[in-house]
XYZ file of C-alpha atoms in Angstrom:
668
model
C -7.337 6.915 1.047
C -7.656 8.320 -2.650
C -11.319 8.036 -2.249
C -11.091 10.524 0.767
C -9.024 12.835 -1.142
C -11.523 12.706 -4.123
C -14.339 13.458 -2.055
C -13.120 16.359 -0.163
C -11.300 18.094 -2.887
C -13.230 17.201 -6.274
C -16.448 16.675 -4.414
C -18.211 15.115 -7.169
C -21.877 14.340 -6.695
C -22.641 11.023 -4.778
C -18.964 10.333 -4.290
C -19.937 9.255 -0.707
C -22.606 6.424 0.154
C -23.922 4.935 3.063
C -21.179 1.782 2.655
C -18.510 4.597 3.168
C -19.406 4.580 6.798
C -17.495 1.873 8.911
C -19.548 -1.171 9.459
C -18.835 -0.837 13.040
C -21.174 2.436 13.337
C -23.938 0.849 10.880
C -25.919 -0.050 14.331
C -26.287 3.664 15.080
C -28.477 3.955 11.748
C -30.132 0.579 11.772
C -33.519 0.248 13.476
C -33.819 4.211 13.993
C -37.375 4.988 13.186
C -37.426 8.336 15.187
C -34.840 11.151 15.481
C -34.252 14.429 17.468
C -32.057 17.106 16.321
C -29.602 16.435 19.254
C -29.390 12.649 18.139
C -28.795 13.887 14.539
C -25.837 15.732 15.729
C -24.329 12.649 17.306
C -24.563 10.684 14.359
C -21.371 9.163 12.431
C -19.306 11.670 10.691
C -16.372 11.440 8.013
C -13.456 13.753 8.764
C -10.120 14.423 7.499
C -7.887 16.354 9.540
C -4.924 18.565 7.774
C -2.140 20.304 9.314
C -0.545 22.788 7.082
C 3.032 24.870 7.255
C 2.643 28.199 5.716
C 5.395 30.640 4.980
C 4.852 34.316 6.302
C 4.357 35.579 2.870
C 1.432 33.557 2.496
C -0.456 34.232 6.028
C -2.738 36.390 4.839
C -4.336 33.518 3.073
C -4.879 31.609 6.245
C -5.549 34.311 8.831
C -8.734 32.793 9.825
C -6.954 29.924 10.933
C -4.074 31.427 12.627
C -3.329 31.760 16.309
C -1.055 34.863 16.996
C 1.336 33.145 19.501
C 3.954 32.437 16.630
C 3.934 35.538 14.773
C 7.786 35.860 15.154
C 8.354 32.624 13.204
C 8.828 32.522 9.478
C 6.624 29.511 9.425
C 3.203 29.220 10.791
C 1.368 26.050 11.581
C -2.354 26.220 10.903
C -4.820 23.027 11.105
C -8.424 22.369 9.938
C -11.016 19.738 9.899
C -12.876 18.731 6.753
C -15.988 17.141 7.680
C -19.049 15.391 6.111
C -21.680 15.796 8.645
C -25.393 15.873 9.254
C -27.354 18.986 8.205
C -29.360 20.738 10.343
C -32.475 19.635 9.063
C -31.935 16.155 8.864
C -34.029 15.153 11.727
C -37.087 17.097 10.461
C -36.788 15.717 6.904
C -36.354 12.239 8.056
C -39.302 12.546 10.308
C -41.352 13.782 7.487
C -40.252 10.893 5.134
C -41.191 8.350 7.834
C -44.673 10.059 8.293
C -45.304 9.653 4.708
C -44.132 6.027 5.099
C -46.525 5.475 8.107
C -49.336 6.753 5.935
C -48.657 4.581 3.104
C -48.390 1.425 5.092
C -51.672 2.052 6.982
C -53.365 2.276 3.150
C -51.707 -1.271 2.274
C -53.806 -4.444 2.405
C -52.745 -7.215 4.503
C -51.399 -8.994 1.555
C -49.485 -5.918 0.581
C -47.815 -5.426 3.843
C -46.212 -8.909 3.616
C -44.681 -8.033 0.289
C -43.517 -4.226 0.310
C -42.489 -1.704 3.181
C -42.808 1.798 2.171
C -39.641 3.780 2.137
C -37.731 4.851 4.468
C -38.133 1.646 7.144
C -35.467 3.237 9.043
C -32.648 5.938 9.113
C -30.358 3.470 7.302
C -32.881 2.810 4.567
C -33.236 6.693 4.496
C -29.537 7.552 4.094
C -29.022 4.871 1.582
C -30.979 6.885 -0.742
C -30.750 10.555 0.580
C -26.956 10.664 2.058
C -25.724 13.603 0.110
C -28.769 15.446 0.724
C -29.090 14.640 4.204
C -25.044 15.541 5.003
C -23.063 18.341 4.246
C -19.443 19.602 3.892
C -18.130 21.533 6.955
C -14.806 22.989 7.856
C -13.500 23.595 11.329
C -10.454 25.200 12.883
C -8.330 23.109 14.819
C -5.663 23.694 17.349
C -2.281 22.693 15.356
C -0.631 21.333 18.728
C -3.206 18.325 18.689
C -0.985 16.849 15.717
C 2.036 16.462 18.087
C 0.371 13.898 20.284
C 1.743 10.437 19.292
C -0.844 7.684 18.426
C -3.972 9.995 18.660
C -6.492 11.759 16.643
C -7.747 15.206 17.235
C -10.351 15.355 19.682
C -13.592 17.424 20.200
C -11.807 19.778 22.389
C -9.164 20.511 19.844
C -11.873 22.355 17.526
C -11.449 26.047 17.949
C -14.146 27.127 15.744
C -16.143 26.643 12.774
C -14.407 28.306 9.634
C -17.561 29.530 7.854
C -21.236 29.776 8.311
C -22.182 28.256 4.956
C -21.044 25.008 3.303
C -20.424 26.908 0.198
C -18.154 29.392 1.976
C -16.056 26.654 3.479
C -15.499 24.796 0.093
C -14.331 28.137 -1.370
C -11.928 28.636 1.097
C -10.536 25.021 0.955
C -10.348 25.359 -2.604
C -8.167 28.590 -2.144
C -5.675 26.530 0.042
C -5.489 23.192 -1.742
C -5.889 21.901 -5.272
C -5.743 17.930 -5.715
C -5.282 16.109 -9.143
C -6.002 12.369 -9.254
C -4.074 9.968 -11.345
C -6.263 7.089 -10.925
C -5.576 3.278 -10.664
C -7.669 2.294 -13.565
C -5.831 4.406 -16.520
C -7.682 2.317 -19.255
C -4.521 1.818 -21.532
C -4.617 -0.703 -24.135
C -2.457 -2.247 -26.940
C -5.387 -2.982 -28.699
C -6.815 -0.665 -31.540
C -10.295 -2.456 -31.455
C -10.705 -2.006 -27.769
C -12.127 0.654 -25.535
C -8.738 1.286 -23.750
C -7.115 4.685 -24.315
C -3.982 4.589 -26.296
C -1.197 7.031 -25.616
C -1.575 8.814 -28.646
C -5.372 9.793 -27.966
C -3.927 10.832 -24.393
C -1.497 13.021 -25.951
C -3.841 14.603 -28.186
C -6.166 15.298 -25.306
C -3.728 17.457 -23.663
C -3.434 19.750 -26.969
C -6.320 21.561 -25.619
C -4.869 22.250 -22.077
C -1.715 23.320 -23.760
C -3.229 25.847 -26.386
C -1.909 29.297 -25.821
C -2.958 32.690 -26.945
C -0.155 32.985 -29.671
C -1.326 31.703 -32.992
C 1.072 30.275 -35.267
C 0.225 31.975 -38.396
C 2.629 29.976 -40.638
C 1.071 26.678 -39.413
C -2.602 27.659 -40.235
C -1.276 29.223 -43.630
C -0.266 25.628 -44.464
C -3.565 24.137 -43.029
C -5.412 26.542 -45.216
C -3.492 25.651 -48.337
C -4.265 21.878 -47.492
C -7.827 22.776 -47.222
C -8.188 24.249 -50.521
C -6.371 21.261 -52.391
C -8.714 18.965 -50.393
C -11.639 20.851 -51.577
C -10.704 20.791 -55.242
C -10.138 17.002 -54.800
C -13.443 16.579 -53.101
C -15.427 18.753 -55.754
C -14.057 16.573 -58.645
C -14.747 13.353 -57.012
C -18.496 14.293 -56.189
C -19.307 16.235 -59.193
C -20.968 13.306 -61.069
C -23.053 12.429 -58.092
C -24.142 15.729 -57.219
C -25.225 16.646 -60.830
C -27.495 13.613 -60.813
C -28.872 14.488 -57.285
C -29.357 18.044 -58.138
C -31.902 16.999 -61.091
C -34.214 15.227 -58.394
C -37.187 17.323 -57.529
C -38.587 17.289 -53.907
C -42.178 17.293 -53.185
C -43.360 20.630 -52.471
C -40.058 22.502 -52.107
C -37.683 24.407 -54.495
C -34.984 21.746 -55.403
C -31.743 22.330 -53.122
C -28.447 22.231 -54.749
C -25.723 20.073 -52.995
C -21.976 20.856 -52.854
C -18.904 19.561 -50.917
C -16.554 21.629 -49.122
C -13.431 20.935 -47.199
C -13.998 22.165 -43.477
C -11.129 21.680 -41.669
C -10.613 23.099 -37.788
C -7.121 23.865 -37.263
C -6.782 22.792 -33.690
C -8.762 19.406 -34.520
C -6.777 18.734 -37.427
C -3.391 19.360 -35.604
C -4.788 17.032 -32.739
C -5.834 14.297 -34.987
C -2.567 14.155 -36.585
C -0.653 13.738 -33.327
C 0.511 10.077 -33.011
C 3.255 8.872 -30.839
C 5.968 6.539 -32.113
C 8.971 4.966 -30.751
C 12.512 4.759 -32.356
C 14.770 2.024 -30.597
C 17.752 2.806 -32.522
C 20.443 5.635 -31.465
C 21.249 8.690 -33.203
C 18.985 11.348 -34.803
C 15.240 10.970 -35.270
C 14.617 8.678 -38.250
C 11.013 8.078 -39.383
C 11.953 4.959 -41.252
C 13.001 3.418 -38.053
C 10.020 4.030 -35.728
C 7.282 2.030 -34.584
C 3.951 2.572 -33.508
C 3.330 2.941 -29.811
C 1.271 -0.378 -29.812
C 4.725 -2.155 -30.355
C 5.798 -1.161 -26.860
C 4.531 -2.689 -23.624
C 1.964 -1.569 -21.596
C 4.214 -0.852 -18.603
C 6.391 1.788 -20.386
C 3.162 3.219 -21.910
C 1.669 3.545 -18.281
C 4.692 4.859 -17.179
C 4.730 7.712 -20.057
C 1.133 8.342 -19.423
C 1.494 9.131 -15.730
C 4.501 11.433 -16.270
C 2.459 13.441 -18.952
C -0.572 13.572 -16.595
C 1.600 14.931 -13.828
C 3.330 17.494 -16.289
C -0.069 18.856 -17.501
C -1.374 18.819 -13.982
C 1.258 21.019 -12.752
C 1.206 23.200 -15.772
C -2.429 23.901 -15.511
C -2.041 24.766 -11.684
C 0.843 26.782 -12.089
C -0.783 28.762 -15.129
C -4.159 29.352 -13.215
C -5.341 33.063 -12.823
C -6.826 34.526 -9.904
C -6.543 33.102 -6.350
C -4.311 30.116 -7.054
C -4.326 27.446 -4.526
C -1.447 27.192 -2.301
C -0.852 23.661 -2.478
C -1.013 21.300 -5.427
C -1.119 17.578 -4.680
C -1.034 14.974 -7.202
C -2.622 11.769 -5.790
C -1.084 8.611 -7.934
C -3.038 5.594 -7.064
C -1.079 2.214 -7.746
C 1.353 3.456 -10.430
C 2.721 -0.290 -10.634
C 0.246 -1.400 -12.990
C 1.864 -3.450 -15.633
C 5.369 -2.022 -14.830
C 8.154 -4.602 -14.282
C 10.022 -4.380 -11.023
C 13.068 -2.422 -12.434
C 10.671 0.404 -13.573
C 8.780 0.285 -10.430
C 11.947 0.878 -8.472
C 12.931 3.619 -10.640
C 9.256 5.291 -10.774
C 9.375 7.499 -7.891
C 12.795 9.169 -8.572
C 12.069 9.827 -12.179
C 8.681 11.310 -11.309
C 10.104 13.653 -8.806
C 12.772 14.686 -11.060
C 10.152 15.175 -13.849
C 8.338 17.441 -11.807
C 11.230 19.376 -10.424
C 12.242 20.298 -13.901
C 8.900 22.209 -14.146
C 9.104 23.859 -10.770
C 10.108 27.135 -10.069
C 10.894 29.116 -6.644
C 7.112 29.612 -6.360
C 5.373 26.546 -7.845
C 5.929 23.174 -6.205
C 3.907 20.108 -6.937
C 3.799 17.549 -4.166
C 3.200 13.687 -4.991
C 1.190 11.241 -2.977
C 1.565 7.887 -3.963
C -0.362 4.865 -2.932
C 1.035 1.358 -3.567
C 1.067 -2.365 -2.908
C 4.439 -2.654 -4.559
C 7.510 -3.190 -2.358
C 9.404 -1.936 -5.344
C 7.804 1.483 -5.534
C 9.259 2.434 -2.305
C 12.567 1.086 -2.727
C 14.588 4.166 -2.978
C 12.718 6.149 -0.387
C 13.648 6.999 3.447
C 11.423 5.935 6.172
C 10.258 9.627 6.673
C 7.832 10.029 3.707
C 6.289 6.736 4.507
C 2.758 6.199 6.115
C 1.978 2.696 6.711
C -1.748 1.406 6.600
C -2.066 -1.192 9.249
C -5.243 -3.231 9.607
C -6.246 -3.636 13.205
C -7.606 -6.602 14.849
C -11.041 -5.444 15.992
C -13.582 -7.493 17.752
C -16.690 -8.809 15.734
C -15.059 -8.459 12.323
C -15.367 -4.838 12.077
C -12.689 -3.422 9.648
C -10.314 -0.885 10.860
C -6.725 0.265 10.248
C -4.363 2.762 11.853
C -2.124 5.116 9.895
C 1.687 4.418 11.081
C 4.079 7.683 10.518
C 7.706 5.943 9.880
C 9.276 9.501 10.394
C 8.435 8.633 14.129
C 9.862 5.495 14.261
C 12.284 5.395 17.253
C 15.421 3.362 16.575
C 19.143 3.621 17.453
C 20.159 2.453 13.926
C 17.814 3.768 11.231
C 20.402 3.621 8.604
C 20.931 0.003 8.961
C 17.460 -0.845 8.706
C 16.822 1.408 5.650
C 19.888 -0.227 3.744
C 18.719 -3.693 4.671
C 15.006 -3.089 3.575
C 16.163 -1.805 0.504
C 18.290 -4.785 -0.148
C 15.173 -6.993 0.367
C 12.864 -4.856 -1.448
C 10.706 -3.741 1.353
C 8.488 -6.797 1.668
C 8.135 -6.269 5.070
C 5.735 -3.563 4.576
C 3.336 -5.543 2.848
C 3.279 -8.678 4.735
C 0.582 -10.268 7.100
C 3.472 -11.669 9.370
C 7.295 -11.661 9.477
C 9.867 -14.488 10.149
C 13.254 -13.496 11.071
C 15.742 -16.305 10.409
C 19.428 -16.919 11.304
C 21.148 -17.639 7.986
C 21.015 -19.219 4.451
C 20.147 -22.620 5.561
C 16.798 -21.521 6.946
C 16.136 -19.068 4.149
C 16.330 -21.849 1.782
C 14.499 -25.025 3.843
C 11.958 -22.852 5.364
C 9.536 -22.320 2.546
C 10.034 -25.993 1.839
C 9.037 -26.778 5.542
C 5.758 -24.437 5.356
C 4.756 -25.696 1.804
C 4.892 -29.421 2.730
C 1.877 -29.963 4.365
C -0.742 -27.155 3.581
C -3.421 -28.768 5.678
C -1.283 -28.480 8.948
C -0.283 -24.763 8.184
C -2.925 -23.306 6.022
C -2.862 -19.529 7.025
C 1.046 -19.483 6.456
C 0.401 -21.086 3.061
C -2.246 -18.660 2.065
C -0.673 -15.380 3.561
C 2.026 -13.173 2.680
C 4.768 -13.868 4.872
C 8.098 -11.709 4.643
C 11.113 -13.957 5.288
C 14.024 -12.151 6.357
C 17.511 -13.580 6.930
C 19.253 -11.171 9.576
C 21.488 -13.575 11.196
C 21.529 -14.196 15.100
C 23.267 -10.854 16.109
C 20.972 -8.737 13.999
C 17.405 -9.938 14.544
C 17.430 -7.709 17.637
C 17.840 -4.454 15.585
C 14.517 -5.140 13.768
C 12.542 -5.076 17.134
C 11.892 -1.240 16.915
C 10.455 -1.699 13.293
C 8.462 -4.857 13.596
C 6.860 -3.636 16.969
C 6.043 -0.199 15.037
C 4.446 -1.923 12.309
C 2.430 -4.060 14.677
C 3.046 -7.382 12.816
C 3.104 -10.857 14.437
C 6.746 -11.665 14.275
C 8.391 -15.298 14.541
C 12.217 -15.313 15.290
C 13.931 -18.436 14.465
C 17.450 -18.542 15.934
C 20.285 -20.558 17.477
C 21.380 -21.247 20.865
C 24.932 -20.609 19.908
C 26.173 -21.903 23.215
C 29.782 -20.830 24.303
C 32.140 -21.269 27.163
C 35.200 -19.684 28.425
C 38.017 -22.536 28.646
C 40.162 -22.889 31.831
C 43.162 -20.361 31.537
C 41.804 -18.498 28.512
C 39.650 -15.245 28.093
C 38.055 -15.683 25.029
C 34.584 -17.519 24.550
C 34.614 -20.456 22.301
C 31.834 -22.413 20.688
C 30.857 -25.433 22.793
C 28.194 -28.202 22.678
C 25.029 -27.384 24.460
C 25.577 -29.913 27.114
C 28.760 -28.224 28.237
C 28.619 -27.222 31.866
C 28.283 -23.719 32.511
C 27.696 -22.816 28.902
C 26.062 -19.618 27.947
C 24.678 -17.874 24.754
C 26.492 -15.425 22.388
C 23.125 -14.889 20.725
C 22.187 -11.212 21.712
C 18.518 -11.805 20.626
C 17.986 -14.509 23.167
C 19.847 -12.216 25.768
C 18.191 -8.916 25.137
C 14.978 -9.556 23.386
C 13.438 -13.054 24.241
C 13.415 -14.809 26.563
C 16.029 -12.270 28.096
C 18.184 -15.015 29.460
C 21.947 -16.025 28.869
C 22.608 -19.308 30.609
C 21.935 -22.344 28.325
C 20.272 -24.495 30.718
C 17.779 -21.676 31.588
C 17.182 -21.421 27.965
C 16.471 -24.928 27.500
C 14.127 -24.997 30.809
C 12.008 -21.913 29.347
C 8.380 -22.877 28.460
C 6.408 -21.539 25.662
C 4.768 -18.617 27.556
C 8.439 -17.334 28.249
C 9.163 -17.125 24.624
C 6.488 -14.962 23.554
C 5.978 -11.129 24.283
C 3.413 -8.707 23.358
C 3.951 -5.499 21.336
C 1.731 -2.900 21.925
C 2.133 0.297 19.601
C -0.708 2.772 19.247
C -4.230 1.024 19.490
C -2.669 -2.282 17.930
C -1.301 -5.358 19.870
C 0.585 -7.804 18.289
C 2.862 -10.832 19.390
C 6.378 -11.698 18.866
C 7.757 -15.417 19.635
C 11.210 -16.727 19.536
C 12.062 -20.335 18.448
C 15.487 -21.738 19.335
C 16.829 -25.440 19.765
C 15.493 -27.915 22.350
C 16.176 -31.121 23.976
C 14.620 -33.897 21.777
C 14.620 -37.641 21.630
C 16.783 -39.331 19.197
C 17.408 -43.301 18.802
C 20.930 -44.434 18.686
C 22.181 -47.976 19.489
C 18.898 -49.356 20.162
C 17.993 -47.013 22.932
C 16.299 -43.582 23.203
C 18.510 -40.665 24.027
C 18.042 -36.806 24.405
C 20.155 -33.987 22.967
C 19.749 -30.273 21.923
C 21.678 -28.943 18.736
C 23.666 -25.710 18.854
C 22.554 -24.825 15.605
C 19.935 -25.339 12.991
C 22.128 -27.850 11.131
C 22.735 -29.765 14.156
C 19.166 -30.076 15.062
C 18.215 -31.121 11.556
C 20.839 -34.111 11.893
C 19.956 -35.232 15.261
C 16.349 -35.306 14.585
C 16.682 -36.942 11.252
C 19.244 -39.787 12.015
C 17.039 -42.472 10.398
C 17.105 -40.333 7.220
C 20.738 -39.796 7.514
C 21.472 -43.481 7.568
C 20.305 -43.516 3.953
C 21.315 -40.267 2.557
C 24.395 -39.514 4.772
C 26.809 -40.220 2.083
C 25.289 -37.724 -0.200
C 25.042 -35.028 2.710
C 28.929 -35.937 3.767
C 27.954 -36.975 7.138
C 28.310 -41.042 7.773
C 28.669 -41.584 11.834
C 30.203 -45.047 12.714
C 27.106 -47.070 14.387
C 29.246 -48.352 16.989
C 30.227 -44.824 18.661
C 28.214 -43.913 21.794
C 25.482 -41.095 21.822
C 27.738 -38.637 23.457
C 30.529 -39.454 20.706
C 27.639 -39.052 18.026
C 26.880 -35.564 19.438
C 30.346 -34.535 19.359
C 30.585 -35.595 15.566
C 27.665 -33.849 14.919
C 29.059 -30.735 16.501
C 32.320 -31.184 14.506
C 30.624 -31.788 11.109
C 28.295 -28.759 11.351
C 31.343 -26.436 12.405
C 32.872 -26.924 9.018
C 30.710 -28.881 6.346
C 32.929 -29.943 3.469
C 31.479 -27.608 0.881
C 29.978 -24.939 3.539
C 26.656 -24.595 5.398
C 24.731 -23.111 2.168
C 25.810 -26.115 0.137
C 24.657 -28.372 2.707
C 21.256 -26.611 2.739
C 21.035 -26.963 -1.093
C 21.760 -30.697 -0.579
C 18.923 -31.183 1.912
C 16.681 -29.014 -0.233
C 17.510 -31.475 -3.434
C 17.069 -34.818 -1.495
C 13.692 -33.684 -0.033
C 12.034 -34.537 -3.097
C 13.472 -38.294 -3.054
C 12.515 -38.734 0.836
C 11.175 -36.218 3.037
C 12.964 -35.424 6.408
C 11.425 -33.818 9.684
C 11.169 -30.336 10.075
C 13.053 -29.536 13.490
C 10.694 -29.630 16.385
C 11.466 -26.160 17.582
C 10.988 -24.718 14.269
C 7.703 -26.800 13.657
C 6.494 -25.319 17.127
C 7.307 -21.577 16.145
C 5.453 -22.143 12.758
C 2.349 -23.760 14.336
C 2.218 -20.752 16.737
C 2.394 -18.093 13.883
C -0.327 -20.185 11.948
C -2.618 -19.732 14.852
C -1.628 -16.034 15.202
C -2.773 -15.653 11.661
C -5.942 -17.763 12.055
C -6.923 -15.516 15.145
C -6.598 -12.474 12.975
C -8.733 -13.967 10.255
C -11.473 -14.673 12.675
C -11.694 -11.299 14.160
C-alpha cells in the first residue's frame, strides 16, 4: 500500500517496475511480439481510486470533478482515479524496437543465435527496461456514488471523463489536492556511533534547516562572531611557526604564496553541529550533570521520538507552505512498531494523534495513515478506521488480496467485540486462522495438543493461529467478525446437555445419555450445526459440522467440534460414551492413563463399578473438581511431560480439519 502512495504522490522516477504488476497478468505481456494501438490500450494498468469529501469553502479547488446535483449540501463528494497506463505511442515504439531486434538477429551467425537474443524478445522484455517511458500518469473523474457499492471496485462505466489532456496538468492538479509524506519502515536508527545508522541528534540537526525563519537572532550571531575571533587568535598562534617555515619555500615558476589560517564559522552550521540530544532520567529541573547521551537509551524509544519529530516537521512544512497549498495532508507511517516494546506500541497511535493535534488549527489538519503487523498498534482504536488486507485464495498461486473496511462490519454487538479484542490484543487481525474455545482448560491445553506431533499438524505448527477463549454462549457473537475477515475458523465447544426434570421448570445439567436431553449451547443451536436435540447432534456427520463463509470475493470455511461417542475399556469390555464437556471427554478417553495418575488428578474410580456408574462419577467429578477446572487443566498440563495423555477425538478431528484447510490455502 505504501508503495502505491509513494508512486502516485511522490512519483520518483523508476518507482514502479514490471514486477509491480500482479503475476496473474504477466501472460498478457509474455510472448507478445506484435502490438496494435487498440491492444496497447487494453494492457494491464495500476490504479488508485480516491473519494474526497470537500467543504463548500474549498469547492472552487475541485470544480473540475464536481457534479452539481449536491450544491445544496455543505460537504460535497468528489472522486478521481489515478492511473499508471500505457502511453499513446507505446505500440509504435515497441514495434520499432522489435524491428531493430529482428534486423540484429538476421545479422547474427548461427553460433551467436544460440547464445544471445537481441532486445526486446517480447513485450515483457521491452517493459522490463522501458516501463517508465512506455507508461504514463493519468487522472480520470469518477462517479462518487460508485464507492457506495459494497465489496466492489469502480468499473469502467463509473469514469465520467479525463481530468486533463496532459500528464503534467493532471499531476499538477493532484498535487494541489493532496500532499503525502512518508515515514518509512527503514529509519536507520542506531545506538552504535561507528555505524552508518542515523542517530537522533543527527536527525534533529537535519530539521534545523527546515525550521529556519526569516527572523535573525542578532544576540546569538554576535556571540558566534566573538567565538570566531577567539578561535582565529588561537589558530594563528598555533600555526605561526609552521607557516613561517612554509612561506620560505620557493615554488617553481611562481611567486611564493603566503599562507595564513582563519576561523571560518557558518552561524547556522555551527548551531546545527552543536545540537546533541541528551536524556535526563531524574525528576526536577534540567541538570546537565545528570544527563546521558542518547545512545544510552533504547532503540525503541529513540524510534518513537524520531517519528514524532518527523510528523511534527512534516505538518509544519505543509502548514507553512505558500501559494496553492494542498487541501489534504497525509502522513503515511510504515510499520512504526520496529524496536518498540508492546506497551509503547499500544500507546503510539494515541500519543502520535495528540502530538499532531497540538500543531493543528481550525484550518490545518494532518491525517495519519499507519500500516502495521502489530496487534498492539491497533489496541486502542475502534473498528471504523481499520482497513484489513486479506489474502485471497486464488487459483494457480496468483497472489491477490482484498481490502475489508471494518466500518462496514454488520453486527448486533460491536461494543462487545471491540472490548473483547482489546482485551486479547487484536491478534485476530494478523492470524492465518482462528480457533474459538470454550474455557480455560482448552486454552491451556490446546497449544500442547498442537505442538505434540508437528509431523501430524505441520500447517498448524507453522502458522499464526489466533486462539480465543470465548465461552460456549459467546462464540456465536464472533460469527459476523470472522466471516467478515474471511478466516478459516474452528469452534471447539461443549455439548452442554440439559434436561427439564419432572415437575420442574428450569433446565438442569444432565449426562449426555439422558433421554430427551437438549443442548443449552447457543453456538450449536444458532450457528453450527443448528440443532438442539442431543441425539441429533451426536448423529451429525462431518459435513453437517462445516459451513461456507462468503464475504466479498473471498470464501472461507468454519467447522464446529464437540464431543462425540467414543469407545472406552472398562471391566474388560469395550463400551461407548460421550462426554458432556471437554473435561469429561478427557477422562473417558484416557482411562488407562487415569489409572496411573488419577490420584494426582483427584479422580480414582472403583474398578468394580459398572460403566454406567463410571460415567456418572465422571459427570459428578467434572461438575465440581476439588480445586476447580483451571487447576485440573494445569495438573494435566504438568503431568503431560511424565506421560502423554491422548487428545480427545473430537478435538483431534477439528485440528486435522483446520490443518487441511491451511494446507489447501498454502497450495493455492
